Each structure stands twice: as C-alpha cells, then as structure tokens.
Coordinates of C-alpha atoms in Angstrom, one line a residue:
I43 CA 60.8 10.8 19.7
T44 CA 62.0 8.9 16.6
I45 CA 58.4 7.9 15.8
S46 CA 57.2 11.5 16.2
L47 CA 59.9 12.6 13.7
L48 CA 58.9 9.9 11.3
V49 CA 55.2 10.9 11.6
L50 CA 56.2 14.4 10.5
F51 CA 58.8 13.4 7.9
V52 CA 56.8 10.8 6.0
P53 CA 53.7 13.1 5.2
I54 CA 56.0 15.9 4.2
C55 CA 57.9 13.7 1.8
F56 CA 54.6 12.3 0.4
Y57 CA 53.2 15.8 0.0
F58 CA 56.1 17.1 -2.0
A59 CA 56.3 13.9 -4.0
C60 CA 52.6 14.2 -5.0
S61 CA 52.7 18.0 -5.4
R62 CA 53.3 19.5 -8.8
K63 CA 55.0 22.5 -7.2
S64 CA 58.6 22.7 -6.0
F65 CA 59.5 23.3 -2.4
S66 CA 60.3 26.9 -3.0
E67 CA 57.0 27.5 -4.9
R68 CA 55.0 26.0 -2.0
I69 CA 56.9 27.4 0.9
S70 CA 58.3 30.9 1.1
T71 CA 62.0 30.5 1.8
E72 CA 63.1 34.1 1.3
R73 CA 66.2 35.1 3.3
P74 CA 65.0 37.1 6.3
E75 CA 66.8 40.2 7.5
L76 CA 68.6 40.1 10.8
L77 CA 66.2 42.6 12.4
Q78 CA 63.2 40.4 11.4
I79 CA 64.9 37.4 13.0
G80 CA 65.6 39.3 16.2
Y81 CA 62.1 40.6 16.3
G82 CA 60.6 37.2 15.7
V83 CA 62.8 35.4 18.2
G84 CA 62.3 38.1 20.9
V85 CA 58.5 38.2 20.6
T86 CA 58.3 34.4 20.5
V87 CA 60.4 34.0 23.6
I88 CA 58.5 36.6 25.5
V89 CA 55.0 35.5 24.4
G90 CA 56.0 31.8 24.7
N91 CA 57.2 32.2 28.3
I92 CA 54.2 34.2 29.4
S93 CA 51.7 31.8 27.8
A94 CA 53.7 28.8 29.1
N95 CA 53.6 30.1 32.7
L96 CA 49.9 31.1 32.5
G97 CA 49.1 27.7 31.0
Y98 CA 51.0 25.8 33.7
V99 CA 49.2 27.9 36.4
L100 CA 45.8 27.3 34.8
L101 CA 46.4 23.5 34.5
Q102 CA 47.7 23.2 38.0
F103 CA 44.6 25.1 39.2
L104 CA 42.3 22.8 37.3
F105 CA 44.0 19.6 38.4
T106 CA 44.0 20.8 42.0
L107 CA 40.3 21.9 41.7
F108 CA 39.4 18.3 40.7
G109 CA 41.7 16.7 43.3
L110 CA 44.3 15.5 40.7
E111 CA 47.3 17.4 41.9
D112 CA 49.4 14.2 42.1
K113 CA 48.7 13.5 38.4
Y114 CA 49.8 17.0 37.5
H115 CA 53.1 16.6 39.3
A116 CA 53.5 13.1 37.7
M117 CA 53.0 14.7 34.2
L118 CA 55.6 17.4 35.0
E119 CA 58.1 14.7 36.0
A120 CA 57.3 12.5 33.0
S121 CA 57.8 15.4 30.6
T122 CA 61.3 16.1 31.7
T123 CA 64.0 14.1 30.0
Y124 CA 67.8 14.5 30.3
P125 CA 70.6 12.6 28.6
K126 CA 72.3 10.2 30.9
N127 CA 75.6 10.5 29.2
F128 CA 77.4 13.7 28.3
W129 CA 78.1 12.5 24.8
L130 CA 74.4 12.2 24.1
V131 CA 73.8 16.0 24.6
P132 CA 74.5 16.8 20.9
V133 CA 72.1 14.0 19.9
F134 CA 69.5 15.3 22.2
A135 CA 70.0 18.8 20.8
I136 CA 69.5 17.6 17.2
V137 CA 66.5 15.3 18.0
L138 CA 64.7 17.5 20.4
A139 CA 65.5 21.0 19.0
V140 CA 66.8 21.1 15.5
L141 CA 64.7 18.4 13.7
P142 CA 61.4 19.2 15.3
A143 CA 61.8 23.0 14.6
F144 CA 62.5 22.3 11.0
L145 CA 60.0 19.5 10.3
E146 CA 57.2 21.0 12.4
E147 CA 57.5 24.4 10.8
I148 CA 57.6 22.9 7.3
L149 CA 54.4 20.9 8.1
M150 CA 52.6 23.6 10.1
R151 CA 53.7 26.9 8.6
G152 CA 54.7 25.7 5.2
I153 CA 52.1 23.2 4.1
G154 CA 49.3 23.9 6.7
L155 CA 49.4 27.7 6.6
S156 CA 49.8 27.9 2.9
G157 CA 46.9 25.6 2.4
T158 CA 44.5 27.5 4.8
K159 CA 45.4 31.0 3.8
K160 CA 42.8 30.9 1.1
F161 CA 40.1 30.8 3.9
G162 CA 41.4 34.1 5.3
T163 CA 44.2 35.2 7.5
W164 CA 42.4 34.8 10.9
F165 CA 41.3 31.2 9.9
A166 CA 44.8 30.3 8.9
L167 CA 46.3 31.7 12.1
L168 CA 43.8 30.0 14.4
F169 CA 44.0 26.7 12.4
S170 CA 47.8 26.9 12.7
G171 CA 47.7 27.4 16.5
F172 CA 45.0 24.7 17.0
F173 CA 46.7 22.1 15.0
F174 CA 50.1 22.9 16.4
S175 CA 48.9 22.6 20.0
F176 CA 47.3 19.2 19.4
M177 CA 50.3 18.0 17.4
H178 CA 52.3 18.3 20.6
N179 CA 50.0 15.8 22.3
T180 CA 50.4 16.8 25.9
W181 CA 48.1 18.7 28.3
L182 CA 51.1 20.6 29.6
Q183 CA 52.0 22.1 26.2
L184 CA 48.5 22.6 24.9
P185 CA 47.9 26.2 26.1
F186 CA 51.2 27.7 25.1
A187 CA 51.6 25.6 21.9
F188 CA 48.3 27.1 20.7
V189 CA 49.6 30.7 21.3
L190 CA 53.0 29.9 19.9
G191 CA 51.5 28.4 16.8
I192 CA 49.6 31.6 16.1
V193 CA 52.7 33.7 16.8
L194 CA 54.9 31.6 14.5
A195 CA 52.2 31.7 11.8
Y196 CA 51.9 35.4 12.1
F197 CA 55.6 35.9 11.5
T198 CA 55.5 33.5 8.5
L199 CA 52.8 35.6 6.9
R200 CA 54.1 39.0 8.0
F201 CA 57.7 38.5 6.8
N202 CA 56.9 36.1 4.0
T203 CA 59.4 33.5 5.0
I204 CA 59.3 30.3 7.0
W205 CA 62.9 30.8 8.4
I206 CA 61.8 33.1 11.2
A207 CA 59.4 30.5 12.5
V208 CA 62.1 27.8 12.2
I209 CA 64.7 29.8 14.1
S210 CA 62.2 31.1 16.7
H211 CA 60.9 27.5 17.3
F212 CA 64.5 26.3 17.7
V213 CA 65.4 29.0 20.2
F214 CA 62.2 28.5 22.3

C-alpha cells in the first residue's frame, strides 16, 4: 500500500515541480455546492455498486467457464484485508480511503483528464476510465473501476471541480 501511494505521489510532485502552472491553474478546485456533492456521491455509489456486482458476476462466470473457480475465490480472499488491532482502524482509513481518493483523483482527474480534454470529451472520459481501471491492478476491480473512472471524470468536467470526484471516491 505504501509503495502504491509513493507511485502516485512522486509523479504528482514531479509534474507540479516541472510545470509552469500552479496547482489551481492546472486543476479546477472550485468549491462545489452541497447539491452537486450529493448528486455526485449518490450516482457514484449507485453506479459503482451496480457495476461492481455485474463485474463480479461476469468474472466469476468466466473463471468458472474455464475451470478456474478456485482461483477466483482465492482472489476474493486475498483482496480482503482487515486491521488486526482496533487502534489500526484510523491508519487503515487514512491509507486505504483518504490518501488514495485524494492522490488518485489528482493524478487521474486533475492531471490526466486536463491533459486529454484537448482530444475531445469522449476521449478524455474513456481514457480516464481505462487508465483508472488498470491503475487498480486487479482483475476484480477492473470492470467497475473502468465505469467509476468515467463517472468521476464526468462529474469533474460537468461541475468544473475535482472535489466531487475526491469525495465520491472516498465514500465509495
């Protein structure tokens, strides 16, 4: 987990150190309205859960079809991590929810989306979903991370702020 965060943090720092533009010039950080946040979080949770469940069903079907059902269940077990000590719960929350939501959204919706917008909105949305899904680096998250990446990119473009994507990513 720490390595994953460093892999996100180092390129972001390098990008802003080399860029001639400030953080707020490159990434839209306008304060969203409460209704926009509610809309973004609500749609993200609904679409995220539907795509996650469909993705899991599809992957289970494919693994079963090819006789790899044991590997599917092993992947499910390996992807579940719980803190062994109650006092580690806040650390887990920060490392698994807060930091990834913030760093991934700066990288994907801030840098990536703003850089690909010039090729058109559809290209930027699909690129965001594609890159976001492969950044998560697991077959289990691939289908719904793609859909979620598109949804978060849409809200970033629609409301002209990265904060809805950050908050929605954190909640989901």
